Every structure is written in C-alpha cells, then in structure tokens.
Coordinates of C-alpha atoms and ligand atoms in Angstrom, one line a residue:
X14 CA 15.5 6.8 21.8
X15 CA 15.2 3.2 22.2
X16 CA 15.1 1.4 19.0
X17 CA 12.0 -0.5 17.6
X18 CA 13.2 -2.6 14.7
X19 CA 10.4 -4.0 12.2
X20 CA 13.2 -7.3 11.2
X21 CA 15.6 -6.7 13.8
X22 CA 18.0 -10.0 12.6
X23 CA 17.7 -8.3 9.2
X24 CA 18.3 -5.0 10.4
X25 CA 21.5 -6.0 12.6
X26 CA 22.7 -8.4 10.6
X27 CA 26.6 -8.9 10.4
X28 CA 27.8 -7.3 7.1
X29 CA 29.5 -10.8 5.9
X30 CA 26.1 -13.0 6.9
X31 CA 24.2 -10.1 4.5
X32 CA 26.5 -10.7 2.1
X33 CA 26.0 -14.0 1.9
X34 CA 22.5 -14.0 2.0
X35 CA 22.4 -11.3 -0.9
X36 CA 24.8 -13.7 -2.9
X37 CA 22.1 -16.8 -2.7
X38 CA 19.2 -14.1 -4.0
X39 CA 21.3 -12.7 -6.6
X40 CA 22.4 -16.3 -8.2
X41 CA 18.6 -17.2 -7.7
X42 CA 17.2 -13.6 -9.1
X43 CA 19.5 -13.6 -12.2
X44 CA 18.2 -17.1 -13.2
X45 CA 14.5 -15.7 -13.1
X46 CA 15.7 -12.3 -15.3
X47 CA 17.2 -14.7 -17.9
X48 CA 14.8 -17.3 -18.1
X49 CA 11.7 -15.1 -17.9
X50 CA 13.1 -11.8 -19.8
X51 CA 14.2 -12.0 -23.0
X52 CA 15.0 -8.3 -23.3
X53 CA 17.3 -8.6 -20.5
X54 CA 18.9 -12.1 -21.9
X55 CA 20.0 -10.2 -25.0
X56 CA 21.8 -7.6 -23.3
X57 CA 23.6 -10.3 -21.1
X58 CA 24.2 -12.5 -24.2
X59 CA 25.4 -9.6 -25.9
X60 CA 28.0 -9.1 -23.3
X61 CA 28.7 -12.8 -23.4
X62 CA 27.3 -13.7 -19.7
X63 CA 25.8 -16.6 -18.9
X64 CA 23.7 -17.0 -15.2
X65 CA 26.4 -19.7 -14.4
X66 CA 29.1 -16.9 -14.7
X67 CA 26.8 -15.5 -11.2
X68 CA 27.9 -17.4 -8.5
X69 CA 27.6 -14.2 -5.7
X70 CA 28.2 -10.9 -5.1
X71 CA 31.4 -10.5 -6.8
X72 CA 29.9 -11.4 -10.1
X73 CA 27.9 -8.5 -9.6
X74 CA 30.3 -6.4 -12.2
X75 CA 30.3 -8.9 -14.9
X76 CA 26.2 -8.0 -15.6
X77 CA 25.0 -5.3 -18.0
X78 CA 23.1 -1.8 -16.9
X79 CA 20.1 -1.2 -17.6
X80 CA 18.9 2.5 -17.8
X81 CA 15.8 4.5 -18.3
X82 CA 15.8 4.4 -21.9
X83 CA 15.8 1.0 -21.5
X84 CA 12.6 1.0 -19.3
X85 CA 11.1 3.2 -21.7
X86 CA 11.5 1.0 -24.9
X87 CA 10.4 -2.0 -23.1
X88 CA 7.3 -0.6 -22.0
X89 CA 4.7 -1.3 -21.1
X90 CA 5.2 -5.3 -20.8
X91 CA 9.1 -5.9 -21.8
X92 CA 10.6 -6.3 -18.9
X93 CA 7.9 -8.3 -17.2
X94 CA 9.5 -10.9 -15.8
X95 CA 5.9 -13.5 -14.5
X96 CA 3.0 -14.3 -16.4
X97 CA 0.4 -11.2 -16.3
X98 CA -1.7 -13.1 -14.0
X99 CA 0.2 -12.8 -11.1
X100 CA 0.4 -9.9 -11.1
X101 CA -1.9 -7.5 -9.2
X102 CA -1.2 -4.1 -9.4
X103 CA 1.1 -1.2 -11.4
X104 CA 2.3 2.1 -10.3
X105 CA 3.8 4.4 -12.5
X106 CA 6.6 7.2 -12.2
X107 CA 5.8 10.8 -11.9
X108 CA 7.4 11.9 -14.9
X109 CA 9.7 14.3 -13.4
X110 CA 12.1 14.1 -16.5
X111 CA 10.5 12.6 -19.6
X112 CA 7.6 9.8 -20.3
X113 CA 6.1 7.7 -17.5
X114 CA 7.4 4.2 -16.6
X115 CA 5.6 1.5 -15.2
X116 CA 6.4 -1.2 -12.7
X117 CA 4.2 -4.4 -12.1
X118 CA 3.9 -5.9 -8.7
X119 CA 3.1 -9.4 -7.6
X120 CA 1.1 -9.8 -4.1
X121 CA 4.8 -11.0 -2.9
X122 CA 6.2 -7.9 -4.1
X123 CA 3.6 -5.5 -2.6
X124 CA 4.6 -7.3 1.2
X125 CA 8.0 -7.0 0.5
X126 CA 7.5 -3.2 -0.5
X127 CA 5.2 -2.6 2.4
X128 CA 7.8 -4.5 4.7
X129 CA 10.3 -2.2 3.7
X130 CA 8.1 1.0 4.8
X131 CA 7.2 -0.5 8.2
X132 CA 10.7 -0.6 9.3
X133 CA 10.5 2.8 7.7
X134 CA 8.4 4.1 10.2
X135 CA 9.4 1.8 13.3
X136 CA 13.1 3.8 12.3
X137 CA 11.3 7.1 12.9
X138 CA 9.6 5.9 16.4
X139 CA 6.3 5.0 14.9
X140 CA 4.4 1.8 17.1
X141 CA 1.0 0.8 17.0
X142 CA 0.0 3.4 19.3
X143 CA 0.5 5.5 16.5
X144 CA -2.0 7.7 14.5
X145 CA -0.2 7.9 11.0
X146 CA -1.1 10.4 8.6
X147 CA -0.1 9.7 4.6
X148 CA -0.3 12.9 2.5
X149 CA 1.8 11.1 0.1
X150 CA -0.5 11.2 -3.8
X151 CA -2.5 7.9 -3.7
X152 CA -2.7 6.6 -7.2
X153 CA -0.2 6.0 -10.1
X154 CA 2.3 7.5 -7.5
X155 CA 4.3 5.1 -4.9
X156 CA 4.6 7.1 -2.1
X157 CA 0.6 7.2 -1.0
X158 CA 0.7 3.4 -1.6
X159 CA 3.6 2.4 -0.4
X160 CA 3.9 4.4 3.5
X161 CA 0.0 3.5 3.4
X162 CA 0.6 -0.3 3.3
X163 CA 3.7 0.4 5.6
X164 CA 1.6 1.5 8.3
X165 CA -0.5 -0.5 8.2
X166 CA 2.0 -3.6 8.9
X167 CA 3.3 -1.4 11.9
X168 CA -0.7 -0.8 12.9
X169 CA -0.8 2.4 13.0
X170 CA -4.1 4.1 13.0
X171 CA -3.8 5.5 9.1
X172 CA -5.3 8.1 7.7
X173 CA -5.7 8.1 3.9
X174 CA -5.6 11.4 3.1
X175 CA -3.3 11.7 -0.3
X176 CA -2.5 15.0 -0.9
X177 CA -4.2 18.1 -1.1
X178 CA -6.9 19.9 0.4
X179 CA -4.6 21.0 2.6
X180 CA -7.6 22.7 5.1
X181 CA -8.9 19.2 5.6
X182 CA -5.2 17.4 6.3
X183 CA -5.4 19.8 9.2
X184 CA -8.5 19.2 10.6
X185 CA -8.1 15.8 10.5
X186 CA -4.4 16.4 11.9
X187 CA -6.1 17.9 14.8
X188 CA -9.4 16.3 15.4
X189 CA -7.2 12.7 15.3
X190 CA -4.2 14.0 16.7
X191 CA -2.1 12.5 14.2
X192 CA 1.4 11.9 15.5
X193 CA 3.2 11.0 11.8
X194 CA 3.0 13.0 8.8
X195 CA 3.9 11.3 5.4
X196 CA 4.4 13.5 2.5
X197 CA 7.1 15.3 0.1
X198 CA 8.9 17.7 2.1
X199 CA 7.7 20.0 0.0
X200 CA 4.1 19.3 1.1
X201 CA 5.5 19.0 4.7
X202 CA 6.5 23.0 4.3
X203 CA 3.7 24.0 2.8
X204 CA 1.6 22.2 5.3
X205 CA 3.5 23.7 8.6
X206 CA 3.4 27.5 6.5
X207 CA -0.3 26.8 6.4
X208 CA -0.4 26.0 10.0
X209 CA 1.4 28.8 10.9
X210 CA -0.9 31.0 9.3
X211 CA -3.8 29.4 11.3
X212 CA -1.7 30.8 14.7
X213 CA -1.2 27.0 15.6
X214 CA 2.3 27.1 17.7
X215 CA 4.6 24.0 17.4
X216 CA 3.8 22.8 20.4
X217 CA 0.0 22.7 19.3
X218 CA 1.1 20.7 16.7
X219 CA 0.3 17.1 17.9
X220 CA 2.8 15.4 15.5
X221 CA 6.0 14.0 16.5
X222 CA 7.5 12.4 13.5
X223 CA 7.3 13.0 9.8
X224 CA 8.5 10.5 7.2
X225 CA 9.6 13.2 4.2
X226 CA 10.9 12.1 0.9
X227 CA 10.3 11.0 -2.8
X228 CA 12.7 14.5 -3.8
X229 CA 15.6 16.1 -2.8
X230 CA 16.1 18.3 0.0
X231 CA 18.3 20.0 2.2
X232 CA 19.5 19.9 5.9
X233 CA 18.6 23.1 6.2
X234 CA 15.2 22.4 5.2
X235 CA 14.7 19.6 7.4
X236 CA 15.7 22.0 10.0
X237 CA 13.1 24.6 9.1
X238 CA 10.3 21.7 8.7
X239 CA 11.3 20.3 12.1
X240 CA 10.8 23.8 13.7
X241 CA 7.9 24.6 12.3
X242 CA 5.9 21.7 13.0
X243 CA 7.9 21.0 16.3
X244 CA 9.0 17.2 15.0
X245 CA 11.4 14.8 14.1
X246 CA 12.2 14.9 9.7
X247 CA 13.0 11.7 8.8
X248 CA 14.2 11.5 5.0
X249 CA 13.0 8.4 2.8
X250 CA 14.3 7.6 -0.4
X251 CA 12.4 4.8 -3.2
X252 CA 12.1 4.8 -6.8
X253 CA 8.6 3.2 -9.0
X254 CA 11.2 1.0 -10.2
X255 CA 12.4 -0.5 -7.4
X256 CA 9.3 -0.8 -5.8
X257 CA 9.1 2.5 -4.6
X258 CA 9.4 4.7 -1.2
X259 CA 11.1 2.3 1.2
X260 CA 14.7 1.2 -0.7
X261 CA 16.4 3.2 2.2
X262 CA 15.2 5.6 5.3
X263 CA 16.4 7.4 7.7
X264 CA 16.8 6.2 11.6
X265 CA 17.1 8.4 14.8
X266 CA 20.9 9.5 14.0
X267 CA 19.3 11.2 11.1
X268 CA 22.3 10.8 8.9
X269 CA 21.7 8.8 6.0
X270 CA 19.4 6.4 4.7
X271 CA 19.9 2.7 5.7
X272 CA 19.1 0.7 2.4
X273 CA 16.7 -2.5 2.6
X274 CA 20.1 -4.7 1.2
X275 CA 18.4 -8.0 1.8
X276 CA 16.3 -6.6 -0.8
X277 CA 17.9 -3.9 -3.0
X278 CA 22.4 -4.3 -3.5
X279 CA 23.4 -0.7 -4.1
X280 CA 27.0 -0.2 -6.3
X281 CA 28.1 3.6 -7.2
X282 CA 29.6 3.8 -10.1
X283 CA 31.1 6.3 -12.3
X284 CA 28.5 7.6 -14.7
X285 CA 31.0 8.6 -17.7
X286 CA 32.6 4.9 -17.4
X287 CA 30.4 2.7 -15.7
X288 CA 33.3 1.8 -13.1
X289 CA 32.2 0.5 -9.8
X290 CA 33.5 2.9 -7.4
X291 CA 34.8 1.7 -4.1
X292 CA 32.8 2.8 -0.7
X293 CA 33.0 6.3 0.1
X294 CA 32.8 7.9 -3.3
X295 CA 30.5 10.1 -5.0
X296 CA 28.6 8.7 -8.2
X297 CA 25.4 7.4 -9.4
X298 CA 23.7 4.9 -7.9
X299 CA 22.8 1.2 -9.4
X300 CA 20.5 -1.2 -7.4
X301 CA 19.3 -4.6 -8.5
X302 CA 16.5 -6.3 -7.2
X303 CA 17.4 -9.3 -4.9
X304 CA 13.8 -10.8 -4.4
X305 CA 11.1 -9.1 -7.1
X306 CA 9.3 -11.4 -8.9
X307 CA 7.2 -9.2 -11.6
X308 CA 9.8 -6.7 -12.2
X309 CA 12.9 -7.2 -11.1
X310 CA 16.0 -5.0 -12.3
X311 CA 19.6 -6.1 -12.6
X312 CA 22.1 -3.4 -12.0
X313 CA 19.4 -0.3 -12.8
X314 CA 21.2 3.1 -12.8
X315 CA 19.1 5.6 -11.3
X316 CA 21.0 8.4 -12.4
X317 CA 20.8 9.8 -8.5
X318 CA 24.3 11.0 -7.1
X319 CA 25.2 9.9 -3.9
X320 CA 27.8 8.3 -1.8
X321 CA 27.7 5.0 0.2
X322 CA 29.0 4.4 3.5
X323 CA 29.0 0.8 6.4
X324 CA 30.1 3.5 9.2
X325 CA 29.0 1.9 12.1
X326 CA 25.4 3.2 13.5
X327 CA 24.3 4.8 16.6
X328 CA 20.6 2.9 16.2
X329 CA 22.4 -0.3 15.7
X330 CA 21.8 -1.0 12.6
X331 CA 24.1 -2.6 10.2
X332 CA 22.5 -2.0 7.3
X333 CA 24.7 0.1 4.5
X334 CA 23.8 3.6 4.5
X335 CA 23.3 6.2 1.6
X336 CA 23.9 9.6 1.8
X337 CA 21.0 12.3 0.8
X338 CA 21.0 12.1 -2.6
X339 CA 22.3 15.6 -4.1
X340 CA 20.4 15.4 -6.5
X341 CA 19.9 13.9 -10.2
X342 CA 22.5 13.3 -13.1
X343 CA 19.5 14.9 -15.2
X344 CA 18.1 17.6 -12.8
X345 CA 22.1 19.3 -12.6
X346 CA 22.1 22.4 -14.8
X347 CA 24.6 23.2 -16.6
X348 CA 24.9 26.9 -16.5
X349 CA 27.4 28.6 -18.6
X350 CA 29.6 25.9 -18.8
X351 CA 29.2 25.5 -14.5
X352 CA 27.3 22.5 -12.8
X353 CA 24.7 23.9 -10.8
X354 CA 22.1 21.7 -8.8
X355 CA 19.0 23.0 -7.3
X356 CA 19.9 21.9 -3.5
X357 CA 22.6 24.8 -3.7
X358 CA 20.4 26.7 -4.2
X359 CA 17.9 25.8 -1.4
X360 CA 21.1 25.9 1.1
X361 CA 22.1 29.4 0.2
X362 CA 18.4 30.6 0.4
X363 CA 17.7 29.0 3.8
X364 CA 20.9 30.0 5.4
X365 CA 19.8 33.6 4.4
X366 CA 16.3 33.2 6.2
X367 CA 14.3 32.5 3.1
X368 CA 11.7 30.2 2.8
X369 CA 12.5 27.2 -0.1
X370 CA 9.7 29.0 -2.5
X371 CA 12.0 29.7 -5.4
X372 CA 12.2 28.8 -9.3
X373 CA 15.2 28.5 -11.2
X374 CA 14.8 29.6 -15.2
X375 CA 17.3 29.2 -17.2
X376 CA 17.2 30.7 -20.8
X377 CA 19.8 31.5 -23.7
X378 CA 20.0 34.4 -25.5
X379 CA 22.3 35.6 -27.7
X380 CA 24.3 32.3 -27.0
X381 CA 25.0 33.1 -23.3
X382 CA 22.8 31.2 -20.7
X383 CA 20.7 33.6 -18.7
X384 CA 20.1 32.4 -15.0
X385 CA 17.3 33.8 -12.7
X386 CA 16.6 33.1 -9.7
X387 CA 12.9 34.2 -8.6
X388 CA 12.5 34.0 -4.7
X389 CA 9.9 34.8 -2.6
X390 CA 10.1 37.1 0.2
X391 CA 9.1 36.0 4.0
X392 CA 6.4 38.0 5.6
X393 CA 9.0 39.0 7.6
X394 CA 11.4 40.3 5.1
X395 CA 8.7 41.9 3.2
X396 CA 9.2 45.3 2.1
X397 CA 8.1 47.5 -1.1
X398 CA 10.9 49.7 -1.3
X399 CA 12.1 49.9 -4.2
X400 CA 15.7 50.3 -3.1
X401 CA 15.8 48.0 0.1
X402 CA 14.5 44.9 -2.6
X403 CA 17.4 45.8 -4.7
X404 CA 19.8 46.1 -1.7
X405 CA 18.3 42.6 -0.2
X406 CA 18.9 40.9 -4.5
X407 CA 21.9 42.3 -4.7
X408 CA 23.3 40.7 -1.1
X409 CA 21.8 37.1 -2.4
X410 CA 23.2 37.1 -5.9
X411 CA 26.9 37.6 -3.6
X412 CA 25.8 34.5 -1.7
X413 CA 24.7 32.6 -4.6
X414 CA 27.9 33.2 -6.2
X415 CA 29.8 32.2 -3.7
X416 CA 28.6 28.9 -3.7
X417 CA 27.7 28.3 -7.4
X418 CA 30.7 30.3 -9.0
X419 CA 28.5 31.8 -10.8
X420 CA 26.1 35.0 -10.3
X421 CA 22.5 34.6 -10.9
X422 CA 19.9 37.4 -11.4
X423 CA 18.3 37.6 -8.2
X424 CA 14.5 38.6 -8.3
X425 CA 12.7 39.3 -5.5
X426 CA 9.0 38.5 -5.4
X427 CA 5.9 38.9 -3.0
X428 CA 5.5 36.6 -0.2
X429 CA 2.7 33.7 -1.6
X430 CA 3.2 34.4 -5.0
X431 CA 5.2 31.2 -6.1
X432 CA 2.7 28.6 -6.2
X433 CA 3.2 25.6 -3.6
X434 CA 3.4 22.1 -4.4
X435 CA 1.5 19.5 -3.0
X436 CA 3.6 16.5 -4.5
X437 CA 6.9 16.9 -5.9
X438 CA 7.9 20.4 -6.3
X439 CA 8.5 22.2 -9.7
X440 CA 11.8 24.2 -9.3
X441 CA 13.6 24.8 -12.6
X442 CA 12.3 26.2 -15.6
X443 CA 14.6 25.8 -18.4
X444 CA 13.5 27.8 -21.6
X445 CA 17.0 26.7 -23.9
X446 CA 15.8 23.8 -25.1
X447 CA 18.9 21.7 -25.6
X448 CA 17.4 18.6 -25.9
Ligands
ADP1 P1 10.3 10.1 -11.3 O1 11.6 9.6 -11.8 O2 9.3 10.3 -12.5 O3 10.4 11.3 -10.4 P2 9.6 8.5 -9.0 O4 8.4 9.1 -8.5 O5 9.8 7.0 -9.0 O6 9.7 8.9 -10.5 O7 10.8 9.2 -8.3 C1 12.0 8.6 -8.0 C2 13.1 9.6 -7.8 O8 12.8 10.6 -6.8 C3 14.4 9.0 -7.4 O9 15.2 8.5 -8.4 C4 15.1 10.3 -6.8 O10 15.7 11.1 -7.9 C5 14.0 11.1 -6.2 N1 13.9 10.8 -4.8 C6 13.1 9.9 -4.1 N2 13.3 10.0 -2.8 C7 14.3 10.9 -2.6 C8 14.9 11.5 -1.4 N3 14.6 11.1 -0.2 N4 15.9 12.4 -1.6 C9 16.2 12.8 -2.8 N5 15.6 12.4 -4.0 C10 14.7 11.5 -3.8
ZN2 ZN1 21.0 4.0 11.9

C-alpha cells in the first residue's frame, strides 16, 4: 500500500532529530507544570527538583509520577494547568475501574488531539475520498470526539453516528457506503454479527478499513472482525488523560502502534519499583505530555502493560512503536494466587471457534477463589444435549488450563444470551470484594 502520511517530516523523522525536538518541549513543558500547577510543584519540590535540573530527555527520570489517585484528589480543577478561560471543552474517563476523571482542553490542544487522529486514519488508508463512519460514544467519552475531529482534518465525508442503534449504523453504512468504521472492537463484532444475521456477505460490506480501539483485544479477534466485515483492523490506543484516542495507532504492517512522540514521550517502567526499563521490556507505561497546555501530565503511569520497541518499519515510519497493550495492572485477576488477564482468555476462546461473548466471575467461597467462565455458544456449535455441552465444557476448561495454569468452570450458554456491548465491553464480574 502506498503510504499517506498526515506530518510526513514528523512521522519519518530521524530518531536523534525527535529526540531533540522532544528535549526543547520537555524543558519548555516542565516550566509551564511548575509555574502554573502547584499540585505538581509540591511533588517535584518534595523530591528536591527544580525545572533547571530539566535540560532534555535524560532528565526525564529525575521527575516524580503521577498516578490516578493523584488525578482523582486533584479533581476537578487541580491539575489545571491555564486560566479556565481558555479552556473550551472537558471529556471525562469512562470509569472502567473506579470514579470518573476529567481532562480540560484548550482549542490548541483539541488540534493537536485531532492532528494525532488524522494521521490515525491516513495510517489505515483513509484520504478525502473517504466516507468515514464514527460509532465511537460522542459525549463525555474521547473516542466519538476525538476520530470525529480526526476525520474531519483528513476530509473525510463523516458520519456522526456515536454508538448504538445498531439497525441505523447499517443503513447508513449502506445507503452511504461508508468505507471506515470507527468504534470499540467490541462494537465492530457486534456490528459485523448483526450484519451477518441480515445475510450481508463480506464482500457486500462496502467498508475497507476500520480504526478499532479504546480496550483490549486480541489478534485473533482482529482476525475474526477482519473476516467478518471483509476489512482491514487497525488498533488505536488513547487515554482521556492524555488527550484521548490518537497517543499511538496502528499502520499497514499492523504490528504495533506508532506513538505521536512529538507529542506524547513514552518510558516503561517497572511497576513494583518505578525503574525505567530499557527498550524491549515488558512493564507499565508512563507518558508525559510534550505540548498540552490545559492539562498537561509529567510522567503519568497508565497502569497499561506493554512493551516498546524503534524496530525499523515497513510503512516508513520512524516513530517508536508500542505493542498491543495486554491489558491493565488493575484489570489482571489474580485467581488463586495465579495472574490471569482477560485477553487469555479471548485467545483460547477464539482459537476454539468461539465467538469473544464471554464473562469472567470470580467469587470466594469458603476462602478458595471460584472461577467461571460463562461462554456463549455459536449458532454453529449450538446443541441442547445435555451430554455433548458437557463434553464441548469439559474440552475448553483443558484449553483454558493450559494457558492460564489454572482450570476454570466452563459454562456453556445459548448463542445471544450474553448481552453485547456497544462501547467498552463488560467482561469480568468479580463478586470477592477485595478492595
Ligand atoms: P477508563 O480508564 O475509565 O477506561 P478511558 O476511556 O480514557 O478511561 O480509557 C483509557 C484506557 O483504555 C487505556 O488506559 C487502556 O487501558 C484502554 N485502551 C485504550 N485503547 C486501547 C487499545 N487499543 N488496546 C488496549 N487497551 C486500550
Ligand atoms: Zn509502521
């Protein structure tokens, strides 16, 4: 595929130009935080930094973390960082794991955010010729915002359609012969099941790209999407903290996300000690902000896992890449004393022909952790006999165990009876209470 770049002297940069470029934003942005943040200043004169102890990159280390705790005692205003007045809009987590956060935006910060999604989508093949659909939530959430404004810098024909009514997405998918689909990949399943349904065949499907993120999810399930709707997955990866969707996203070699670094320097560290790690290991990932005005984080820890990697790239850019995140520090269950992440869980099921409808609950009695698995059976696997189910749990539970360690109760359930999500899917139930 020939390669459309949205900033292609950004995009290709030489890895020691960007570096230098990041260095000049960070000495500037680290000035703003401690002038205009006093929450921020105490943790750095805690630590005994000063901004002249910031002279570039290297530096980077000597700054203190913030965290989500952090976020949450500063809200709503504390870590406003320009006068309220210039600001012009606030989105707001979704909440996944505890109380809402919210970021403030400047107009500056909105084009940077939106910049970011346009060479989102040029990544993924999208031109102006383009008729791109956002089923991404419009609202508090980034991600309707965010690929919305994106598009429209590309300019693409957009269609606003935020998520739900999932009848109407396809009617308008049709009628406009939409060629990019924005939405969870989640939504993007439950979309191409619905189509399916309808007897629409891929190759009905006019769509040739979708732009799938804001949650985790698998290879194989960007496998199954692709086949079913007959398209290219592209992953995208964003936080409300950051900006939102648009920190990193996927280009043609579909391995990785490139991350904006002009705009967003990513460290892994160690989560127990706060080490930086060097490139190529697994840990949590820390971005500070190189250019936000309103709300600009130094060394936020995201609490994703994931690795890092400047492997050269087949698309030519130069840009460092992260790998699919596996997941959360919080959304890892510990089961029984074993680490267990949903995306295992998704892989086993998919590699077994299911469809990624499944719950995970998790409950303790009698001291022990109990771990279900509830899955839903395809149309194709459907059966009510009593001892072909059992024979079909029994076979998963093997497979599960392989891959966890450990052996979940398997339980079978009716095809459609799990209900589908139209933003960020719900998958783990956990009755034990622990914190
Ligand atoms: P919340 O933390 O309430 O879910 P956000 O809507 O800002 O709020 O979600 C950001 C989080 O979503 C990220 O920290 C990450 O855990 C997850 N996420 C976003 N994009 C991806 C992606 N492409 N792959 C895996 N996880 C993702
Ligand atoms: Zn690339």
């Amino acid at each position: 595929m020939t390669q459309n770049y949205y900033h292609k002297e950004i995009e290709t940069m030489k890895p020691e130009d960007m570096r230098k470029l990041q260095s000049e934003k960070l000495v500037k942005q680290v000035k703003h935080v401690y002038e205009n943040v006093p929450y921020y200043r105490n943790l750095m004169d805690e630590k005994g930094v000063k901004p002249e102890d910031i002279k570039g990159i290297d530096d980077l280390h000597k700054l203190p973390f913030l965290s989500k705790t952090d976020l949450r005692d500063a809200y709503p205003y504390g870590l406003l960082a320009v006068p309220l007045e210039k600001c012009v809009k606030i989105h707001s987590t979704s909440g996944t794991t505890g109380r809402r956060v919210v970021a403030f935006y400047t107009q500056n910060d909105v084009d940077l955010w939106e910049d970011c999604c346009a060479r989102a989508i040029m990544a993924a093949g999208g031109t102006n010729k383009d008729v791109c659909q956002v089923s991404y939530g419009y609202g508090l959430f980034t991600g309707g915002a965010g690929l919305n404004g994106g598009s429209h810098k590309v300019g693409c024909l957009t269609l606003p359609m935020s998520s739900g009514n999932t009848d109407r997405q396809i009617q308008f998918m049709m009628d406009l012969q939409a060629s990019i689909l924005c939405c969870t990949p989640s939504y993007a399943a439950y979309i191409g099941e619905t189509l399916k349904e309808q007897g629409y065949r891929p190759e009905d499907i006019p769509l040739k790209a979708g732009i799938f993120g804001a949650e985790p999810w698998t290879e194989e399930m960007r496998r199954s999407i692709e086949a079913t709707l007959g398209i290219k997955a592209y992953d995208i990866y964003g936080l409300t903290e950051t900006t939102g969707p648009g920190v990193a996203f996927e280009c043609s070699e579909q391995n990785g996300m490139h991350i904006n670094e002009d705009h967003f320097y990513a460290e892994i560290i160690d989560p127990d000690t706060g080490e930086v790690l060097p490139e190529g290991s697994k840990g949590e990932l820390v971005f500070t902000s190189l250019d936000k005005e309103a709300f600009p984080l130094l060394r936020y820890r995201t609490r994703d896992i994931c690795v890092l990697s400047r492997k050269k790239c087949s698309c030519g850019r130069t840009l460092i890449k992260m790998a699919k995140p596996m997941g959360r520090t919080d959304d890892m269950l510990i089961i029984r004393g074993v680490n267990v992440f949903p995306s295992q869980i998704e892989t086993v099921l998919l590699k077994e022909g299911y469809e990624p409808n499944y719950q995970i609950i998790v409950d303790r009695v009698n001291n022990t952790d109990t771990f279900e698995v509830k899955v839903e059976m395809t149309a194709e696997k459907f059966t009510d006999k009593v001892s072909d189910i059992l024979k079909m749990e029994k076979s998963l539970a093997g497979s599960m165990k392989t891959m966890l360690g450990i052996n979940p109760t398997i339980h079978l359930v009716a095809p459609k009876s799990i209900t589908r999500s139209e933003g960020k899917a719900v998958r783990i139930i956990d009755k034990r209470k622990l914190v």
